[in-house]
């Protein structure tokens, strides 16, 4: 490995070990490398600005704001109520409800931690009251929340689309079936785990109850329909769709459900601005890191190393999966796209792996990273909600981690799961 690569990755690793925030770690390691190897420091502000000054990235703050509004507008509790009436009476029904509502809310928020935060205060206590172990409940919610970056609209897909120059609209469609498959494997795992608990079962809902719950939840169910329908109907772009989602959420929260009060809107704007600033700071810092990887020949050297191991497409995918799973334990999805895509892109082009398919594979990998210690962000959000330690949830997450890996293998080696729906839609 070259001295530049050793300095860049070595300093980053040390900073991460010291628990320095990822954005600061990326920026500091990049600046140190620029300074030591006499690369003009003027590239620092220029690269960070050009990385963030992109129209497409406007979708990120809008989707974050939309998710925050949906969380506070009462949509989540109505989705949970509807799902509970549909399948809650089944054996292990509340576990199924957790996964189903996570899929619904994922199609609203586009974020894993946001999905866990929005649903956790209702689902974890309900599961515990029904006889589920608290650690298992929090672990299932964490794993289900990871669907948030796979099912559209996904903030992760927006970033990947910008980095890899792939259509964000196609990525959204490509993520639907893999996201549902991810949820299905979690349902199977939860039903197996639930067998050792004495679960209380509720009676089946009447037709009248189901109709009433559906009518109340329809505004939340319609959110992804409006967003995706507008994109693929040619009415608006993914970035404009994010803005539409914000206004739709405000109308539902303020005037239809009326759970969102006008005086709460300013605090929602502040909360969303802080979250957006964190993401965009990571984008800016990671872009400088990626610039050094590309211009200093590090990406080419690392690509050559991987290709020297094997040039078989399936072998390359397995090696990349392992790298991504390890990376997901330490860095977030946004950083991973910017750091690793310059390395992977030449390899993908040489061995003939479709970038749309790979975008889904990489995103599923990084979704799993949200539930793997030590930096699994979903785990920490769920720990705070359930008031348990990271050790307890780390043990409980194992069966759901195994289920997630099964989904990853299927998505990796069955490209039709990602490419079939876009092809069917003529994309």
GROMACS .gro file of C-alpha atoms in nm:
model
  427
    1UNK     CA    1   0.000   0.000   0.000
    2UNK     CA    2   0.131   0.347  -0.090
    3UNK     CA    3   0.237   0.601   0.177
    4UNK     CA    4  -0.060   0.821   0.083
    5UNK     CA    5  -0.304   0.534   0.136
    6UNK     CA    6  -0.142   0.436   0.467
    7UNK     CA    7  -0.164   0.793   0.593
    8UNK     CA    8  -0.522   0.847   0.474
    9UNK     CA    9  -0.673   0.521   0.599
   10UNK     CA   10  -0.444   0.494   0.902
   11UNK     CA   11  -0.539   0.838   1.036
   12UNK     CA   12  -0.907   0.770   0.968
   13UNK     CA   13  -0.890   0.440   1.158
   14UNK     CA   14  -0.717   0.603   1.456
   15UNK     CA   15  -0.975   0.883   1.470
   16UNK     CA   16  -1.264   0.635   1.454
   17UNK     CA   17  -1.106   0.430   1.735
   18UNK     CA   18  -1.089   0.752   1.940
   19UNK     CA   19  -1.466   0.791   1.879
   20UNK     CA   20  -1.428   1.112   1.682
   21UNK     CA   21  -1.747   1.184   1.479
   22UNK     CA   22  -1.731   1.037   1.130
   23UNK     CA   23  -1.756   1.372   0.946
   24UNK     CA   24  -1.472   1.519   1.153
   25UNK     CA   25  -1.266   1.201   1.110
   26UNK     CA   26  -1.303   1.209   0.732
   27UNK     CA   27  -1.216   1.578   0.710
   28UNK     CA   28  -0.918   1.560   0.948
   29UNK     CA   29  -0.764   1.251   0.787
   30UNK     CA   30  -0.802   1.415   0.445
   31UNK     CA   31  -0.643   1.745   0.555
   32UNK     CA   32  -0.355   1.563   0.726
   33UNK     CA   33  -0.287   1.369   0.405
   34UNK     CA   34  -0.304   1.685   0.192
   35UNK     CA   35  -0.060   1.862   0.425
   36UNK     CA   36   0.193   1.578   0.460
   37UNK     CA   37   0.214   1.506   0.088
   38UNK     CA   38   0.218   1.871  -0.017
   39UNK     CA   39  -0.111   1.859  -0.204
   40UNK     CA   40  -0.259   2.214  -0.238
   41UNK     CA   41  -0.492   2.280   0.056
   42UNK     CA   42  -0.705   2.499  -0.171
   43UNK     CA   43  -0.866   2.180  -0.295
   44UNK     CA   44  -1.025   2.139   0.051
   45UNK     CA   45  -1.302   2.405   0.030
   46UNK     CA   46  -1.348   2.368  -0.347
   47UNK     CA   47  -1.414   1.992  -0.333
   48UNK     CA   48  -1.644   2.014  -0.031
   49UNK     CA   49  -1.850   2.290  -0.193
   50UNK     CA   50  -1.888   2.124  -0.532
   51UNK     CA   51  -1.990   1.796  -0.365
   52UNK     CA   52  -2.283   1.955  -0.183
   53UNK     CA   53  -2.390   2.216  -0.442
   54UNK     CA   54  -2.602   1.968  -0.638
   55UNK     CA   55  -2.974   2.000  -0.707
   56UNK     CA   56  -3.032   1.627  -0.660
   57UNK     CA   57  -2.904   1.640  -0.302
   58UNK     CA   58  -3.184   1.882  -0.211
   59UNK     CA   59  -3.395   1.568  -0.181
   60UNK     CA   60  -3.210   1.477   0.140
   61UNK     CA   61  -3.323   1.768   0.364
   62UNK     CA   62  -3.674   1.750   0.217
   63UNK     CA   63  -3.711   1.376   0.280
   64UNK     CA   64  -3.571   1.420   0.632
   65UNK     CA   65  -3.824   1.698   0.700
   66UNK     CA   66  -4.105   1.490   0.549
   67UNK     CA   67  -4.015   1.195   0.773
   68UNK     CA   68  -4.008   1.418   1.082
   69UNK     CA   69  -4.349   1.564   0.995
   70UNK     CA   70  -4.499   1.221   0.930
   71UNK     CA   71  -4.365   1.099   1.264
   72UNK     CA   72  -4.535   1.381   1.453
   73UNK     CA   73  -4.857   1.391   1.251
   74UNK     CA   74  -5.010   1.071   1.389
   75UNK     CA   75  -4.956   0.859   1.079
   76UNK     CA   76  -4.741   0.599   1.256
   77UNK     CA   77  -4.996   0.513   1.526
   78UNK     CA   78  -5.271   0.472   1.266
   79UNK     CA   79  -5.053   0.245   1.052
   80UNK     CA   80  -4.973   0.034   1.360
   81UNK     CA   81  -5.341   0.011   1.453
   82UNK     CA   82  -5.442  -0.099   1.102
   83UNK     CA   83  -5.164  -0.360   1.076
   84UNK     CA   84  -5.249  -0.490   1.423
   85UNK     CA   85  -5.613  -0.541   1.332
   86UNK     CA   86  -5.513  -0.727   1.014
   87UNK     CA   87  -5.256  -0.973   1.155
   88UNK     CA   88  -5.234  -0.903   1.529
   89UNK     CA   89  -5.457  -1.196   1.619
   90UNK     CA   90  -5.216  -1.448   1.462
   91UNK     CA   91  -4.952  -1.638   1.663
   92UNK     CA   92  -4.660  -1.394   1.677
   93UNK     CA   93  -4.886  -1.137   1.516
   94UNK     CA   94  -4.740  -0.834   1.693
   95UNK     CA   95  -4.394  -0.925   1.562
   96UNK     CA   96  -4.542  -0.930   1.211
   97UNK     CA   97  -4.706  -0.594   1.283
   98UNK     CA   98  -4.365  -0.451   1.374
   99UNK     CA   99  -4.215  -0.553   1.040
  100UNK     CA  100  -4.517  -0.449   0.833
  101UNK     CA  101  -4.547  -0.104   0.989
  102UNK     CA  102  -4.172  -0.058   0.948
  103UNK     CA  103  -4.214  -0.128   0.576
  104UNK     CA  104  -4.497   0.125   0.558
  105UNK     CA  105  -4.306   0.390   0.749
  106UNK     CA  106  -3.988   0.319   0.554
  107UNK     CA  107  -4.182   0.425   0.246
  108UNK     CA  108  -4.247   0.756   0.420
  109UNK     CA  109  -3.926   0.847   0.604
  110UNK     CA  110  -3.645   0.700   0.390
  111UNK     CA  111  -3.434   0.659   0.704
  112UNK     CA  112  -3.362   0.365   0.936
  113UNK     CA  113  -3.316   0.555   1.266
  114UNK     CA  114  -3.624   0.769   1.190
  115UNK     CA  115  -3.834   0.455   1.142
  116UNK     CA  116  -3.713   0.308   1.473
  117UNK     CA  117  -3.775   0.636   1.657
  118UNK     CA  118  -4.122   0.685   1.510
  119UNK     CA  119  -4.251   0.336   1.589
  120UNK     CA  120  -4.052   0.233   1.895
  121UNK     CA  121  -4.243   0.416   2.170
  122UNK     CA  122  -4.562   0.236   2.068
  123UNK     CA  123  -4.442  -0.107   1.953
  124UNK     CA  124  -4.179  -0.200   2.214
  125UNK     CA  125  -4.411  -0.152   2.518
  126UNK     CA  126  -4.696  -0.327   2.333
  127UNK     CA  127  -4.478  -0.628   2.252
  128UNK     CA  128  -4.347  -0.648   2.609
  129UNK     CA  129  -4.703  -0.637   2.744
  130UNK     CA  130  -4.800  -0.921   2.509
  131UNK     CA  131  -4.525  -1.147   2.645
  132UNK     CA  132  -4.227  -1.078   2.419
  133UNK     CA  133  -3.882  -1.027   2.569
  134UNK     CA  134  -3.785  -0.659   2.573
  135UNK     CA  135  -3.446  -0.729   2.416
  136UNK     CA  136  -3.605  -0.929   2.135
  137UNK     CA  137  -3.865  -0.655   2.077
  138UNK     CA  138  -3.601  -0.384   2.053
  139UNK     CA  139  -3.382  -0.601   1.828
  140UNK     CA  140  -3.668  -0.678   1.589
  141UNK     CA  141  -3.758  -0.309   1.570
  142UNK     CA  142  -3.394  -0.221   1.496
  143UNK     CA  143  -3.372  -0.478   1.218
  144UNK     CA  144  -3.709  -0.374   1.074
  145UNK     CA  145  -3.602  -0.010   1.080
  146UNK     CA  146  -3.312  -0.097   0.851
  147UNK     CA  147  -3.569  -0.148   0.575
  148UNK     CA  148  -3.596   0.232   0.580
  149UNK     CA  149  -3.297   0.276   0.349
  150UNK     CA  150  -3.401  -0.001   0.107
  151UNK     CA  151  -3.768   0.070   0.033
  152UNK     CA  152  -3.821   0.396  -0.159
  153UNK     CA  153  -3.802   0.685  -0.109
  154UNK     CA  154  -3.457   0.617   0.034
  155UNK     CA  155  -3.202   0.882   0.130
  156UNK     CA  156  -2.931   0.619   0.077
  157UNK     CA  157  -3.042   0.566  -0.284
  158UNK     CA  158  -3.030   0.942  -0.343
  159UNK     CA  159  -2.665   0.950  -0.232
  160UNK     CA  160  -2.573   0.637  -0.430
  161UNK     CA  161  -2.740   0.779  -0.740
  162UNK     CA  162  -2.533   1.097  -0.712
  163UNK     CA  163  -2.204   0.913  -0.649
  164UNK     CA  164  -2.249   0.638  -0.912
  165UNK     CA  165  -2.445   0.855  -1.157
  166UNK     CA  166  -2.736   0.612  -1.167
  167UNK     CA  167  -3.100   0.717  -1.207
  168UNK     CA  168  -3.251   0.771  -0.863
  169UNK     CA  169  -3.595   0.688  -1.000
  170UNK     CA  170  -3.470   0.348  -1.120
  171UNK     CA  171  -3.302   0.286  -0.785
  172UNK     CA  172  -3.629   0.356  -0.603
  173UNK     CA  173  -3.813   0.096  -0.812
  174UNK     CA  174  -3.524  -0.154  -0.788
  175UNK     CA  175  -3.537  -0.137  -0.407
  176UNK     CA  176  -3.904  -0.236  -0.368
  177UNK     CA  177  -3.879  -0.616  -0.402
  178UNK     CA  178  -3.547  -0.648  -0.209
  179UNK     CA  179  -3.694  -0.433   0.069
  180UNK     CA  180  -4.003  -0.653   0.094
  181UNK     CA  181  -3.782  -0.966   0.082
  182UNK     CA  182  -3.575  -0.823   0.368
  183UNK     CA  183  -3.896  -0.777   0.566
  184UNK     CA  184  -4.018  -1.129   0.484
  185UNK     CA  185  -3.698  -1.290   0.617
  186UNK     CA  186  -3.738  -1.088   0.938
  187UNK     CA  187  -4.097  -1.206   0.976
  188UNK     CA  188  -3.986  -1.570   0.942
  189UNK     CA  189  -3.707  -1.516   1.199
  190UNK     CA  190  -3.942  -1.339   1.441
  191UNK     CA  191  -4.199  -1.620   1.422
  192UNK     CA  192  -3.927  -1.877   1.498
  193UNK     CA  193  -3.793  -1.674   1.792
  194UNK     CA  194  -4.146  -1.603   1.924
  195UNK     CA  195  -4.216  -1.972   1.980
  196UNK     CA  196  -4.023  -1.971   2.308
  197UNK     CA  197  -4.240  -1.695   2.458
  198UNK     CA  198  -4.589  -1.723   2.605
  199UNK     CA  199  -4.755  -1.474   2.370
  200UNK     CA  200  -5.100  -1.334   2.445
  201UNK     CA  201  -5.325  -1.345   2.140
  202UNK     CA  202  -5.606  -1.103   2.066
  203UNK     CA  203  -5.933  -1.182   1.896
  204UNK     CA  204  -5.977  -1.131   1.524
  205UNK     CA  205  -6.104  -0.789   1.419
  206UNK     CA  206  -6.450  -0.739   1.274
  207UNK     CA  207  -6.505  -0.611   0.923
  208UNK     CA  208  -6.631  -0.281   1.064
  209UNK     CA  209  -6.313  -0.235   1.272
  210UNK     CA  210  -6.093  -0.312   0.971
  211UNK     CA  211  -6.278  -0.065   0.749
  212UNK     CA  212  -6.254   0.210   1.010
  213UNK     CA  213  -5.881   0.149   1.068
  214UNK     CA  214  -5.815   0.144   0.695
  215UNK     CA  215  -5.994   0.474   0.642
  216UNK     CA  216  -5.791   0.631   0.923
  217UNK     CA  217  -5.462   0.492   0.789
  218UNK     CA  218  -5.527   0.563   0.420
  219UNK     CA  219  -5.351   0.901   0.429
  220UNK     CA  220  -5.030   0.735   0.546
  221UNK     CA  221  -5.065   0.448   0.299
  222UNK     CA  222  -5.113   0.698   0.015
  223UNK     CA  223  -4.784   0.877   0.085
  224UNK     CA  224  -4.553   0.641  -0.111
  225UNK     CA  225  -4.821   0.608  -0.380
  226UNK     CA  226  -4.822   0.984  -0.436
  227UNK     CA  227  -4.442   1.014  -0.424
  228UNK     CA  228  -4.362   0.720  -0.651
  229UNK     CA  229  -4.664   0.769  -0.873
  230UNK     CA  230  -4.565   1.130  -0.931
  231UNK     CA  231  -4.207   1.035  -1.016
  232UNK     CA  232  -4.293   0.758  -1.260
  233UNK     CA  233  -4.588   0.947  -1.401
  234UNK     CA  234  -4.346   1.218  -1.508
  235UNK     CA  235  -4.516   1.478  -1.289
  236UNK     CA  236  -4.207   1.560  -1.082
  237UNK     CA  237  -3.846   1.458  -1.023
  238UNK     CA  238  -3.730   1.269  -0.710
  239UNK     CA  239  -3.606   1.600  -0.566
  240UNK     CA  240  -3.939   1.769  -0.632
  241UNK     CA  241  -4.116   1.461  -0.492
  242UNK     CA  242  -3.939   1.522  -0.161
  243UNK     CA  243  -4.084   1.873  -0.151
  244UNK     CA  244  -4.430   1.738  -0.233
  245UNK     CA  245  -4.395   1.488   0.054
  246UNK     CA  246  -4.328   1.775   0.296
  247UNK     CA  247  -4.642   1.967   0.196
  248UNK     CA  248  -4.851   1.649   0.191
  249UNK     CA  249  -4.735   1.565   0.544
  250UNK     CA  250  -4.818   1.917   0.666
  251UNK     CA  251  -5.169   1.901   0.515
  252UNK     CA  252  -5.236   1.558   0.670
  253UNK     CA  253  -5.093   1.652   1.010
  254UNK     CA  254  -5.242   2.001   1.041
  255UNK     CA  255  -5.580   1.972   0.869
  256UNK     CA  256  -5.682   1.604   0.840
  257UNK     CA  257  -5.552   1.424   1.152
  258UNK     CA  258  -5.490   1.751   1.341
  259UNK     CA  259  -5.233   1.580   1.563
  260UNK     CA  260  -4.969   1.827   1.444
  261UNK     CA  261  -5.013   2.173   1.599
  262UNK     CA  262  -4.899   2.489   1.415
  263UNK     CA  263  -4.682   2.593   1.709
  264UNK     CA  264  -4.485   2.266   1.676
  265UNK     CA  265  -4.381   2.335   1.315
  266UNK     CA  266  -4.083   2.563   1.398
  267UNK     CA  267  -3.931   2.297   1.625
  268UNK     CA  268  -3.976   2.037   1.349
  269UNK     CA  269  -3.789   2.265   1.109
  270UNK     CA  270  -3.503   2.303   1.357
  271UNK     CA  271  -3.486   1.927   1.426
  272UNK     CA  272  -3.483   1.848   1.054
  273UNK     CA  273  -3.224   2.119   0.983
  274UNK     CA  274  -2.987   1.969   1.238
  275UNK     CA  275  -3.027   1.618   1.092
  276UNK     CA  276  -2.982   1.751   0.738
  277UNK     CA  277  -2.672   1.947   0.838
  278UNK     CA  278  -2.513   1.632   0.981
  279UNK     CA  279  -2.576   1.438   0.659
  280UNK     CA  280  -2.452   1.716   0.433
  281UNK     CA  281  -2.139   1.766   0.645
  282UNK     CA  282  -2.065   1.395   0.602
  283UNK     CA  283  -2.120   1.430   0.226
  284UNK     CA  284  -1.880   1.725   0.210
  285UNK     CA  285  -1.606   1.559   0.417
  286UNK     CA  286  -1.643   1.220   0.246
  287UNK     CA  287  -1.618   1.381  -0.098
  288UNK     CA  288  -1.274   1.522  -0.011
  289UNK     CA  289  -1.167   1.179   0.116
  290UNK     CA  290  -1.295   1.021  -0.208
  291UNK     CA  291  -1.112   1.284  -0.417
  292UNK     CA  292  -0.780   1.183  -0.261
  293UNK     CA  293  -0.856   0.813  -0.316
  294UNK     CA  294  -0.925   0.876  -0.683
  295UNK     CA  295  -0.658   1.131  -0.778
  296UNK     CA  296  -0.371   0.967  -0.588
  297UNK     CA  297  -0.422   0.629  -0.755
  298UNK     CA  298  -0.537   0.459  -0.435
  299UNK     CA  299  -0.862   0.340  -0.593
  300UNK     CA  300  -0.676   0.189  -0.888
  301UNK     CA  301  -0.425   0.011  -0.665
  302UNK     CA  302  -0.693  -0.136  -0.439
  303UNK     CA  303  -0.899  -0.241  -0.741
  304UNK     CA  304  -0.596  -0.421  -0.882
  305UNK     CA  305  -0.550  -0.604  -0.551
  306UNK     CA  306  -0.910  -0.728  -0.553
  307UNK     CA  307  -0.892  -0.833  -0.918
  308UNK     CA  308  -0.569  -1.022  -0.848
  309UNK     CA  309  -0.762  -1.240  -0.603
  310UNK     CA  310  -1.033  -1.329  -0.855
  311UNK     CA  311  -1.188  -1.190  -1.171
  312UNK     CA  312  -1.500  -1.405  -1.137
  313UNK     CA  313  -1.809  -1.187  -1.105
  314UNK     CA  314  -1.964  -1.395  -0.827
  315UNK     CA  315  -1.638  -1.417  -0.636
  316UNK     CA  316  -1.596  -1.038  -0.662
  317UNK     CA  317  -1.948  -0.986  -0.529
  318UNK     CA  318  -1.874  -1.211  -0.230
  319UNK     CA  319  -1.550  -1.023  -0.149
  320UNK     CA  320  -1.726  -0.686  -0.184
  321UNK     CA  321  -2.008  -0.806   0.043
  322UNK     CA  322  -1.757  -0.900   0.312
  323UNK     CA  323  -1.584  -0.561   0.280
  324UNK     CA  324  -1.917  -0.378   0.303
  325UNK     CA  325  -2.035  -0.579   0.603
  326UNK     CA  326  -1.713  -0.497   0.788
  327UNK     CA  327  -1.728  -0.131   0.682
  328UNK     CA  328  -2.090  -0.110   0.797
  329UNK     CA  329  -1.979  -0.193   1.150
  330UNK     CA  330  -1.781   0.131   1.166
  331UNK     CA  331  -1.912   0.389   0.918
  332UNK     CA  332  -2.252   0.511   0.802
  333UNK     CA  333  -2.403   0.453   0.458
  334UNK     CA  334  -2.333   0.804   0.322
  335UNK     CA  335  -1.963   0.781   0.408
  336UNK     CA  336  -1.939   0.427   0.268
  337UNK     CA  337  -2.072   0.535  -0.071
  338UNK     CA  338  -1.819   0.814  -0.108
  339UNK     CA  339  -1.522   0.618   0.031
  340UNK     CA  340  -1.577   0.283  -0.138
  341UNK     CA  341  -1.746   0.355  -0.471
  342UNK     CA  342  -1.429   0.504  -0.628
  343UNK     CA  343  -1.262   0.170  -0.548
  344UNK     CA  344  -1.550  -0.051  -0.661
  345UNK     CA  345  -1.652   0.128  -0.982
  346UNK     CA  346  -1.355   0.017  -1.198
  347UNK     CA  347  -1.400  -0.341  -1.076
  348UNK     CA  348  -1.773  -0.342  -1.148
  349UNK     CA  349  -1.715  -0.215  -1.500
  350UNK     CA  350  -1.443  -0.473  -1.571
  351UNK     CA  351  -1.639  -0.779  -1.451
  352UNK     CA  352  -1.971  -0.653  -1.592
  353UNK     CA  353  -2.185  -0.599  -1.283
  354UNK     CA  354  -2.488  -0.377  -1.343
  355UNK     CA  355  -2.460  -0.054  -1.138
  356UNK     CA  356  -2.835  -0.054  -1.068
  357UNK     CA  357  -2.817  -0.406  -0.925
  358UNK     CA  358  -2.503  -0.322  -0.731
  359UNK     CA  359  -2.669  -0.012  -0.584
  360UNK     CA  360  -2.932  -0.235  -0.424
  361UNK     CA  361  -2.672  -0.489  -0.307
  362UNK     CA  362  -2.459  -0.217  -0.149
  363UNK     CA  363  -2.760  -0.055   0.018
  364UNK     CA  364  -2.879  -0.386   0.167
  365UNK     CA  365  -2.526  -0.436   0.302
  366UNK     CA  366  -2.528  -0.093   0.462
  367UNK     CA  367  -2.878  -0.150   0.598
  368UNK     CA  368  -2.735  -0.450   0.783
  369UNK     CA  369  -2.460  -0.216   0.905
  370UNK     CA  370  -2.728  -0.022   1.094
  371UNK     CA  371  -2.784  -0.326   1.319
  372UNK     CA  372  -2.426  -0.445   1.368
  373UNK     CA  373  -2.220  -0.325   1.668
  374UNK     CA  374  -2.024  -0.123   1.755
  375UNK     CA  375  -2.173   0.163   1.548
  376UNK     CA  376  -2.515   0.018   1.458
  377UNK     CA  377  -2.717   0.336   1.488
  378UNK     CA  378  -3.055   0.159   1.493
  379UNK     CA  379  -2.944  -0.044   1.794
  380UNK     CA  380  -2.864   0.268   1.996
  381UNK     CA  381  -3.196   0.433   1.907
  382UNK     CA  382  -3.383   0.117   2.012
  383UNK     CA  383  -3.178   0.089   2.332
  384UNK     CA  384  -3.283   0.439   2.430
  385UNK     CA  385  -3.648   0.361   2.364
  386UNK     CA  386  -3.648   0.024   2.543
  387UNK     CA  387  -3.414   0.141   2.822
  388UNK     CA  388  -3.178  -0.155   2.785
  389UNK     CA  389  -2.802  -0.189   2.738
  390UNK     CA  390  -2.621  -0.248   2.410
  391UNK     CA  391  -2.500  -0.591   2.530
  392UNK     CA  392  -2.855  -0.720   2.570
  393UNK     CA  393  -2.977  -0.601   2.231
  394UNK     CA  394  -2.657  -0.725   2.063
  395UNK     CA  395  -2.739  -1.081   2.175
  396UNK     CA  396  -3.102  -1.052   2.070
  397UNK     CA  397  -3.017  -0.918   1.724
  398UNK     CA  398  -2.834  -1.237   1.615
  399UNK     CA  399  -3.132  -1.428   1.462
  400UNK     CA  400  -3.245  -1.116   1.275
  401UNK     CA  401  -2.891  -1.057   1.156
  402UNK     CA  402  -2.883  -1.411   1.016
  403UNK     CA  403  -3.217  -1.350   0.842
  404UNK     CA  404  -3.083  -1.026   0.695
  405UNK     CA  405  -2.778  -1.206   0.559
  406UNK     CA  406  -3.005  -1.459   0.387
  407UNK     CA  407  -3.186  -1.170   0.218
  408UNK     CA  408  -2.850  -1.018   0.119
  409UNK     CA  409  -2.734  -1.340  -0.047
  410UNK     CA  410  -3.058  -1.370  -0.243
  411UNK     CA  411  -3.041  -1.008  -0.360
  412UNK     CA  412  -2.672  -1.046  -0.451
  413UNK     CA  413  -2.696  -1.362  -0.658
  414UNK     CA  414  -3.046  -1.319  -0.802
  415UNK     CA  415  -3.020  -0.988  -0.992
  416UNK     CA  416  -3.375  -1.028  -1.117
  417UNK     CA  417  -3.496  -0.931  -0.769
  418UNK     CA  418  -3.350  -0.584  -0.826
  419UNK     CA  419  -3.371  -0.553  -1.204
  420UNK     CA  420  -3.698  -0.734  -1.275
  421UNK     CA  421  -3.940  -0.460  -1.170
  422UNK     CA  422  -3.758  -0.173  -1.348
  423UNK     CA  423  -3.745  -0.390  -1.664
  424UNK     CA  424  -4.115  -0.473  -1.632
  425UNK     CA  425  -4.190  -0.101  -1.613
  426UNK     CA  426  -3.986  -0.034  -1.925
  427UNK     CA  427  -3.708   0.148  -1.737
   0.00000   0.00000   0.00000
